[in-house]
Each structure stands twice: as C-alpha cells, then as structure tokens.
Amino acid sequence: MKKIAIIYYSFSGNTKSVADMIKEIFEIREYEITMVRLMASNEPTSFLKQALRALFKKKAIITEDVVCDLSEFDMVALGTPVWAFNMVPAMRTYLDKCQNLMGKNVLLFATYGSGVGKDKCINEMADIVKSMGALKIMPVLMQQNEVKNYRLVMDKVKTALSNG
Ligand SMILES: Cc1cc2nc3c(=O)[nH]c(=O)nc-3n(C[C@H](O)[C@H](O)[C@H](O)COP(=O)(O)O)c2cc1C
C-alpha cells in the first residue's frame, strides 16, 4: 500500500479544508494516510505580529511528535497559508526539521487572500524541497473564497497531481 504524509498549518481553517480534500483524493487512491496539522505553541494571535514574524522568516516552536522522517512515504503534501508573502513560521520550522525527502513526489499547497506574494511563497517552498532532493514538485494555490468550492478545489488538486 502506498503512503502519503499530509503536513499543514492552518490558523483559520482554509488550509485545513484543502488538506481534508487532498486526504479524500488519496483515500480514493487507497493510500495509507498520515495527516498532521502543525501546531505552533508560540504563534501570536494578532494579525500584525503574525505577519511580521512571517515576513522576517521567523520559525515557530512546533510540537515534538510531528513525523519528521519522511523516508517511508511515497508522496508528501505540505500546506500553508500565505502570510506576508511567505509561508507561515511553523511550516518554515517543519521544512527545517524534516528529513529524507530525496526522490519523493511533493505536492505543495497554499491558500491566500489578496494573492500578493502567493507565487513568492510557493516558489520558496519549491526551492527548499528541491534543494532537499524532491523528485516531482506539484504546486497548487487556492484563493480563500475558492476553498468553499469543493469541485474547484478537487479539480485543481487533481490537475496539479496529473501535471506532476
Ligand atoms: C498574518 C496574515 C498575513 C497574511 N498575508 C497574506 C499575504 O501576504 N498575501 C495573501 O494573499 N494573503 C495573505 N493573508 C490571507 C491568508 O493567506 C488567507 O486568509 C489564508 O487562506 C488563511 O489560511 P488559514 O485559514 O488556513 O489560516 C494573510 C493572513 C494573515 C492572518
């Protein structure tokens, strides 16, 4: 049985919705699924503080028991909201900690509001996973209003997967 790890951060739920739909796609494909919602114990709740921390590429303290060794997975999906043109600090920490992405297929997903900085965010994630030896990198970006559109999200994810 093939295995996928879906690792994501979501503050207000949009990225979680996309992660849930990705899970559904891989359930249908009969993958064994490990799903982790990253929790940052030191993330402020104020918009401004969150934005500044993301902008200055700060890291977050994430829970210890998150799966970091990705060697057993055939596919890895990594998701983040766009914060101040960047991935969130918790995802930055995770990318720093995770290991054995060499030769893996990686689906990157991000949700965003205005769209400012969305490409910068996903491109930086792509560069990082590429530098770790990822084989295929499949990016998918979802505007926060699109997230409620089940069919659209499913189609966008499936397209990203088939282009990979
Ligand atoms: C602190 C903060 C900064 C944000 N910065 C951006 C940004 O630079 N560009 C953008 O398009 N959306 C930005 N957004 C909007 C979020 O990316 C968007 O609402 C996203 O879907 C939230 O995901 P979540 O519900 O999983 O937390 C920002 C939101 C927050 C809270």
PDB file of C-alpha atoms and ligand atoms in Angstrom:
ATOM      1  CA  MET A   1       0.000   0.000   0.000  1.00  0.00           C
ATOM      2  CA  LYS A   2       1.350   3.443  -0.920  1.00  0.00           C
ATOM      3  CA  LYS A   3       1.745   6.034   1.784  1.00  0.00           C
ATOM      4  CA  ILE A   4       1.230   9.776   1.909  1.00  0.00           C
ATOM      5  CA  ALA A   5       2.077  12.297   4.617  1.00  0.00           C
ATOM      6  CA  ILE A   6      -0.095  15.412   4.591  1.00  0.00           C
ATOM      7  CA  ILE A   7       1.504  18.071   6.772  1.00  0.00           C
ATOM      8  CA  TYR A   8      -0.058  21.500   7.023  1.00  0.00           C
ATOM      9  CA  TYR A   9      -0.627  24.560   9.140  1.00  0.00           C
ATOM     10  CA  SER A  10      -3.926  26.382   9.272  1.00  0.00           C
ATOM     11  CA  PHE A  11      -4.866  29.252  11.521  1.00  0.00           C
ATOM     12  CA  SER A  12      -8.435  29.996  10.444  1.00  0.00           C
ATOM     13  CA  GLY A  13      -9.358  26.764   8.663  1.00  0.00           C
ATOM     14  CA  ASN A  14      -8.937  27.426   4.934  1.00  0.00           C
ATOM     15  CA  THR A  15      -5.773  25.403   4.506  1.00  0.00           C
ATOM     16  CA  LYS A  16      -7.288  22.679   6.659  1.00  0.00           C
ATOM     17  CA  SER A  17     -10.246  22.435   4.239  1.00  0.00           C
ATOM     18  CA  VAL A  18      -7.859  21.922   1.331  1.00  0.00           C
ATOM     19  CA  ALA A  19      -5.865  19.364   3.336  1.00  0.00           C
ATOM     20  CA  ASP A  20      -9.098  17.456   4.042  1.00  0.00           C
ATOM     21  CA  MET A  21      -9.915  17.350   0.337  1.00  0.00           C
ATOM     22  CA  ILE A  22      -6.402  16.164  -0.524  1.00  0.00           C
ATOM     23  CA  LYS A  23      -6.920  13.433   2.059  1.00  0.00           C
ATOM     24  CA  GLU A  24     -10.132  12.439   0.309  1.00  0.00           C
ATOM     25  CA  ILE A  25      -8.374  12.170  -3.056  1.00  0.00           C
ATOM     26  CA  PHE A  26      -5.720   9.870  -1.621  1.00  0.00           C
ATOM     27  CA  GLU A  27      -8.266   7.781   0.284  1.00  0.00           C
ATOM     28  CA  ILE A  28      -9.928   7.047  -3.034  1.00  0.00           C
ATOM     29  CA  ARG A  29      -6.487   6.131  -4.417  1.00  0.00           C
ATOM     30  CA  GLU A  30      -6.142   3.746  -1.457  1.00  0.00           C
ATOM     31  CA  TYR A  31      -3.096   5.360   0.098  1.00  0.00           C
ATOM     32  CA  GLU A  32      -2.313   4.916   3.762  1.00  0.00           C
ATOM     33  CA  ILE A  33      -2.566   8.453   5.117  1.00  0.00           C
ATOM     34  CA  THR A  34      -0.650  10.201   7.863  1.00  0.00           C
ATOM     35  CA  MET A  35      -2.107  13.637   8.437  1.00  0.00           C
ATOM     36  CA  VAL A  36      -0.582  16.244  10.724  1.00  0.00           C
ATOM     37  CA  ARG A  37      -1.865  19.716  11.497  1.00  0.00           C
ATOM     38  CA  LEU A  38       1.163  21.650  12.712  1.00  0.00           C
ATOM     39  CA  MET A  39       0.637  23.479  15.970  1.00  0.00           C
ATOM     40  CA  ALA A  40       2.855  26.412  16.888  1.00  0.00           C
ATOM     41  CA  SER A  41       2.977  26.939  20.621  1.00  0.00           C
ATOM     42  CA  ASN A  42       4.452  30.430  20.346  1.00  0.00           C
ATOM     43  CA  GLU A  43       2.438  31.855  17.450  1.00  0.00           C
ATOM     44  CA  PRO A  44       0.817  35.193  18.365  1.00  0.00           C
ATOM     45  CA  THR A  45      -2.854  35.647  17.503  1.00  0.00           C
ATOM     46  CA  SER A  46      -2.597  39.252  16.343  1.00  0.00           C
ATOM     47  CA  PHE A  47      -2.533  39.758  12.563  1.00  0.00           C
ATOM     48  CA  LEU A  48       0.298  42.262  12.704  1.00  0.00           C
ATOM     49  CA  LYS A  49       2.562  40.103  14.854  1.00  0.00           C
ATOM     50  CA  GLN A  50       1.868  37.040  12.721  1.00  0.00           C
ATOM     51  CA  ALA A  51       2.595  38.989   9.538  1.00  0.00           C
ATOM     52  CA  LEU A  52       5.849  40.413  10.890  1.00  0.00           C
ATOM     53  CA  ARG A  53       7.082  37.045  12.076  1.00  0.00           C
ATOM     54  CA  ALA A  54       6.346  35.524   8.662  1.00  0.00           C
ATOM     55  CA  LEU A  55       7.850  38.484   6.816  1.00  0.00           C
ATOM     56  CA  PHE A  56      11.111  38.178   8.733  1.00  0.00           C
ATOM     57  CA  LYS A  57      11.143  34.424   8.132  1.00  0.00           C
ATOM     58  CA  LYS A  58      10.914  33.543  11.805  1.00  0.00           C
ATOM     59  CA  LYS A  59      10.496  29.958  12.915  1.00  0.00           C
ATOM     60  CA  ALA A  60       7.918  28.647  15.357  1.00  0.00           C
ATOM     61  CA  ILE A  61       8.008  26.116  18.135  1.00  0.00           C
ATOM     62  CA  ILE A  62       6.112  23.115  16.807  1.00  0.00           C
ATOM     63  CA  THR A  63       5.057  20.029  18.732  1.00  0.00           C
ATOM     64  CA  GLU A  64       7.762  17.450  19.139  1.00  0.00           C
ATOM     65  CA  ASP A  65       5.881  14.373  17.971  1.00  0.00           C
ATOM     66  CA  VAL A  66       5.373  15.512  14.375  1.00  0.00           C
ATOM     67  CA  VAL A  67       6.640  12.957  11.860  1.00  0.00           C
ATOM     68  CA  CYS A  68       9.937  14.344  10.536  1.00  0.00           C
ATOM     69  CA  ASP A  69      11.426  11.257   8.908  1.00  0.00           C
ATOM     70  CA  LEU A  70       9.651  11.096   5.553  1.00  0.00           C
ATOM     71  CA  SER A  71      11.524   8.086   4.213  1.00  0.00           C
ATOM     72  CA  GLU A  72       8.559   5.683   4.415  1.00  0.00           C
ATOM     73  CA  PHE A  73       6.249   7.871   2.302  1.00  0.00           C
ATOM     74  CA  ASP A  74       5.730   7.686  -1.459  1.00  0.00           C
ATOM     75  CA  MET A  75       4.185  11.124  -1.524  1.00  0.00           C
ATOM     76  CA  VAL A  76       4.366  14.161   0.737  1.00  0.00           C
ATOM     77  CA  ALA A  77       1.890  17.060   0.748  1.00  0.00           C
ATOM     78  CA  LEU A  78       2.877  20.280   2.507  1.00  0.00           C
ATOM     79  CA  GLY A  79       0.382  23.092   3.063  1.00  0.00           C
ATOM     80  CA  THR A  80       0.492  26.643   4.380  1.00  0.00           C
ATOM     81  CA  PRO A  81      -1.491  29.844   4.327  1.00  0.00           C
ATOM     82  CA  VAL A  82       0.352  32.782   2.716  1.00  0.00           C
ATOM     83  CA  TRP A  83       1.363  35.218   5.449  1.00  0.00           C
ATOM     84  CA  ALA A  84       3.086  38.429   4.423  1.00  0.00           C
ATOM     85  CA  PHE A  85       4.204  36.898   1.091  1.00  0.00           C
ATOM     86  CA  ASN A  86       5.693  33.925   2.907  1.00  0.00           C
ATOM     87  CA  MET A  87       4.949  30.512   4.308  1.00  0.00           C
ATOM     88  CA  VAL A  88       3.972  30.523   7.994  1.00  0.00           C
ATOM     89  CA  PRO A  89       6.731  30.162  10.626  1.00  0.00           C
ATOM     90  CA  ALA A  90       5.501  26.678  11.596  1.00  0.00           C
ATOM     91  CA  MET A  91       5.989  25.395   8.037  1.00  0.00           C
ATOM     92  CA  ARG A  92       9.420  27.021   7.900  1.00  0.00           C
ATOM     93  CA  THR A  93      10.340  25.116  11.054  1.00  0.00           C
ATOM     94  CA  TYR A  94       8.942  21.892   9.667  1.00  0.00           C
ATOM     95  CA  LEU A  95      10.914  22.206   6.420  1.00  0.00           C
ATOM     96  CA  ASP A  96      13.984  22.753   8.529  1.00  0.00           C
ATOM     97  CA  LYS A  97      13.327  19.654  10.629  1.00  0.00           C
ATOM     98  CA  CYS A  98      12.031  17.132   8.121  1.00  0.00           C
ATOM     99  CA  GLN A  99      14.337  14.596   6.553  1.00  0.00           C
ATOM    100  CA  ASN A 100      14.555  12.147   3.684  1.00  0.00           C
ATOM    101  CA  LEU A 101      12.640  13.983   1.001  1.00  0.00           C
ATOM    102  CA  MET A 102      15.149  12.702  -1.539  1.00  0.00           C
ATOM    103  CA  GLY A 103      13.366  11.229  -4.553  1.00  0.00           C
ATOM    104  CA  LYS A 104       9.870  11.966  -3.209  1.00  0.00           C
ATOM    105  CA  ASN A 105       6.942  13.420  -5.067  1.00  0.00           C
ATOM    106  CA  VAL A 106       5.842  16.539  -3.233  1.00  0.00           C
ATOM    107  CA  LEU A 107       2.502  18.308  -3.503  1.00  0.00           C
ATOM    108  CA  LEU A 108       2.756  21.877  -2.223  1.00  0.00           C
ATOM    109  CA  PHE A 109      -0.450  23.721  -1.400  1.00  0.00           C
ATOM    110  CA  ALA A 110      -1.079  27.224  -0.182  1.00  0.00           C
ATOM    111  CA  THR A 111      -4.190  29.293   0.432  1.00  0.00           C
ATOM    112  CA  TYR A 112      -4.197  33.065   0.132  1.00  0.00           C
ATOM    113  CA  GLY A 113      -6.348  36.187   0.326  1.00  0.00           C
ATOM    114  CA  SER A 114      -5.414  39.081  -1.966  1.00  0.00           C
ATOM    115  CA  GLY A 115      -2.883  36.995  -3.843  1.00  0.00           C
ATOM    116  CA  VAL A 116       0.017  39.323  -3.113  1.00  0.00           C
ATOM    117  CA  GLY A 117       3.107  37.184  -2.597  1.00  0.00           C
ATOM    118  CA  LYS A 118       1.426  33.853  -3.326  1.00  0.00           C
ATOM    119  CA  ASP A 119       3.966  32.915  -6.014  1.00  0.00           C
ATOM    120  CA  LYS A 120       6.894  34.034  -3.871  1.00  0.00           C
ATOM    121  CA  CYS A 121       5.565  31.844  -1.062  1.00  0.00           C
ATOM    122  CA  ILE A 122       5.093  28.683  -3.117  1.00  0.00           C
ATOM    123  CA  ASN A 123       8.322  29.233  -5.087  1.00  0.00           C
ATOM    124  CA  GLU A 124      10.368  29.454  -1.910  1.00  0.00           C
ATOM    125  CA  MET A 125       8.806  26.231  -0.647  1.00  0.00           C
ATOM    126  CA  ALA A 126       9.547  24.610  -4.004  1.00  0.00           C
ATOM    127  CA  ASP A 127      13.172  25.766  -3.874  1.00  0.00           C
ATOM    128  CA  ILE A 128      13.585  24.330  -0.376  1.00  0.00           C
ATOM    129  CA  VAL A 129      12.134  20.917  -1.191  1.00  0.00           C
ATOM    130  CA  LYS A 130      14.095  20.851  -4.446  1.00  0.00           C
ATOM    131  CA  SER A 131      17.295  21.501  -2.502  1.00  0.00           C
ATOM    132  CA  MET A 132      16.374  18.508  -0.347  1.00  0.00           C
ATOM    133  CA  GLY A 133      16.243  16.302  -3.424  1.00  0.00           C
ATOM    134  CA  ALA A 134      12.491  16.112  -4.073  1.00  0.00           C
ATOM    135  CA  LEU A 135      11.728  14.452  -7.400  1.00  0.00           C
ATOM    136  CA  LYS A 136       8.469  15.937  -8.664  1.00  0.00           C
ATOM    137  CA  ILE A 137       7.117  19.140  -7.187  1.00  0.00           C
ATOM    138  CA  MET A 138       3.448  19.858  -7.736  1.00  0.00           C
ATOM    139  CA  PRO A 139       2.307  23.298  -6.597  1.00  0.00           C
ATOM    140  CA  VAL A 140      -1.320  24.275  -6.100  1.00  0.00           C
ATOM    141  CA  LEU A 141      -2.589  27.674  -4.970  1.00  0.00           C
ATOM    142  CA  MET A 142      -6.103  28.290  -3.714  1.00  0.00           C
ATOM    143  CA  GLN A 143      -7.762  31.632  -3.082  1.00  0.00           C
ATOM    144  CA  GLN A 144      -9.595  31.662   0.244  1.00  0.00           C
ATOM    145  CA  ASN A 145     -13.022  32.012  -1.417  1.00  0.00           C
ATOM    146  CA  GLU A 146     -12.297  29.120  -3.767  1.00  0.00           C
ATOM    147  CA  VAL A 147     -11.740  26.859  -0.779  1.00  0.00           C
ATOM    148  CA  LYS A 148     -15.503  26.596  -0.239  1.00  0.00           C
ATOM    149  CA  ASN A 149     -15.945  25.331  -3.781  1.00  0.00           C
ATOM    150  CA  TYR A 150     -15.454  21.598  -3.339  1.00  0.00           C
ATOM    151  CA  ARG A 151     -15.404  20.719  -7.015  1.00  0.00           C
ATOM    152  CA  LEU A 152     -12.969  23.510  -7.896  1.00  0.00           C
ATOM    153  CA  VAL A 153     -10.513  22.504  -5.171  1.00  0.00           C
ATOM    154  CA  MET A 154     -10.715  18.841  -6.113  1.00  0.00           C
ATOM    155  CA  ASP A 155     -10.154  19.697  -9.805  1.00  0.00           C
ATOM    156  CA  LYS A 156      -7.205  21.999  -9.061  1.00  0.00           C
ATOM    157  CA  VAL A 157      -5.510  19.402  -6.868  1.00  0.00           C
ATOM    158  CA  LYS A 158      -6.096  16.608  -9.370  1.00  0.00           C
ATOM    159  CA  THR A 159      -4.726  18.802 -12.185  1.00  0.00           C
ATOM    160  CA  ALA A 160      -1.626  19.614 -10.150  1.00  0.00           C
ATOM    161  CA  LEU A 161      -1.140  15.907  -9.483  1.00  0.00           C
ATOM    162  CA  SER A 162      -1.553  14.932 -13.117  1.00  0.00           C
ATOM    163  CA  ASN A 163       0.874  17.660 -14.249  1.00  0.00           C
ATOM    164  CA  GLY A 164       3.499  16.398 -11.813  1.00  0.00           C
TER     165      GLY A 164
HETATM  166  C1  LIG B   1      -0.999  37.336   9.286  1.00  0.00           C
HETATM  167  C2  LIG B   1      -1.616  37.152   7.933  1.00  0.00           C
HETATM  168  C3  LIG B   1      -0.937  37.578   6.796  1.00  0.00           C
HETATM  169  C4  LIG B   1      -1.477  37.362   5.514  1.00  0.00           C
HETATM  170  N1  LIG B   1      -0.744  37.754   4.423  1.00  0.00           N
HETATM  171  C5  LIG B   1      -1.226  37.495   3.172  1.00  0.00           C
HETATM  172  C6  LIG B   1      -0.437  37.824   2.013  1.00  0.00           C
HETATM  173  O1  LIG B   1       0.669  38.337   2.074  1.00  0.00           O
HETATM  174  N2  LIG B   1      -0.975  37.548   0.794  1.00  0.00           N
HETATM  175  C7  LIG B   1      -2.215  36.984   0.651  1.00  0.00           C
HETATM  176  O2  LIG B   1      -2.634  36.776  -0.467  1.00  0.00           O
HETATM  177  N3  LIG B   1      -2.960  36.641   1.741  1.00  0.00           N
HETATM  178  C8  LIG B   1      -2.494  36.869   2.992  1.00  0.00           C
HETATM  179  N4  LIG B   1      -3.236  36.509   4.098  1.00  0.00           N
HETATM  180  C9  LIG B   1      -4.527  35.811   3.908  1.00  0.00           C
HETATM  181  C10 LIG B   1      -4.372  34.295   4.153  1.00  0.00           C
HETATM  182  O3  LIG B   1      -3.325  33.742   3.375  1.00  0.00           O
HETATM  183  C11 LIG B   1      -5.646  33.531   3.827  1.00  0.00           C
HETATM  184  O4  LIG B   1      -6.728  34.062   4.530  1.00  0.00           O
HETATM  185  C12 LIG B   1      -5.492  32.037   4.088  1.00  0.00           C
HETATM  186  O5  LIG B   1      -6.467  31.335   3.382  1.00  0.00           O
HETATM  187  C13 LIG B   1      -5.610  31.698   5.581  1.00  0.00           C
HETATM  188  O6  LIG B   1      -5.462  30.312   5.745  1.00  0.00           O
HETATM  189  P1  LIG B   1      -5.956  29.538   7.052  1.00  0.00           P
HETATM  190  O7  LIG B   1      -7.455  29.775   7.168  1.00  0.00           O
HETATM  191  O8  LIG B   1      -5.653  28.112   6.785  1.00  0.00           O
HETATM  192  O9  LIG B   1      -5.234  30.086   8.221  1.00  0.00           O
HETATM  193  C14 LIG B   1      -2.738  36.744   5.373  1.00  0.00           C
HETATM  194  C15 LIG B   1      -3.430  36.341   6.533  1.00  0.00           C
HETATM  195  C16 LIG B   1      -2.887  36.531   7.792  1.00  0.00           C
HETATM  196  C17 LIG B   1      -3.629  36.072   9.026  1.00  0.00           C
END
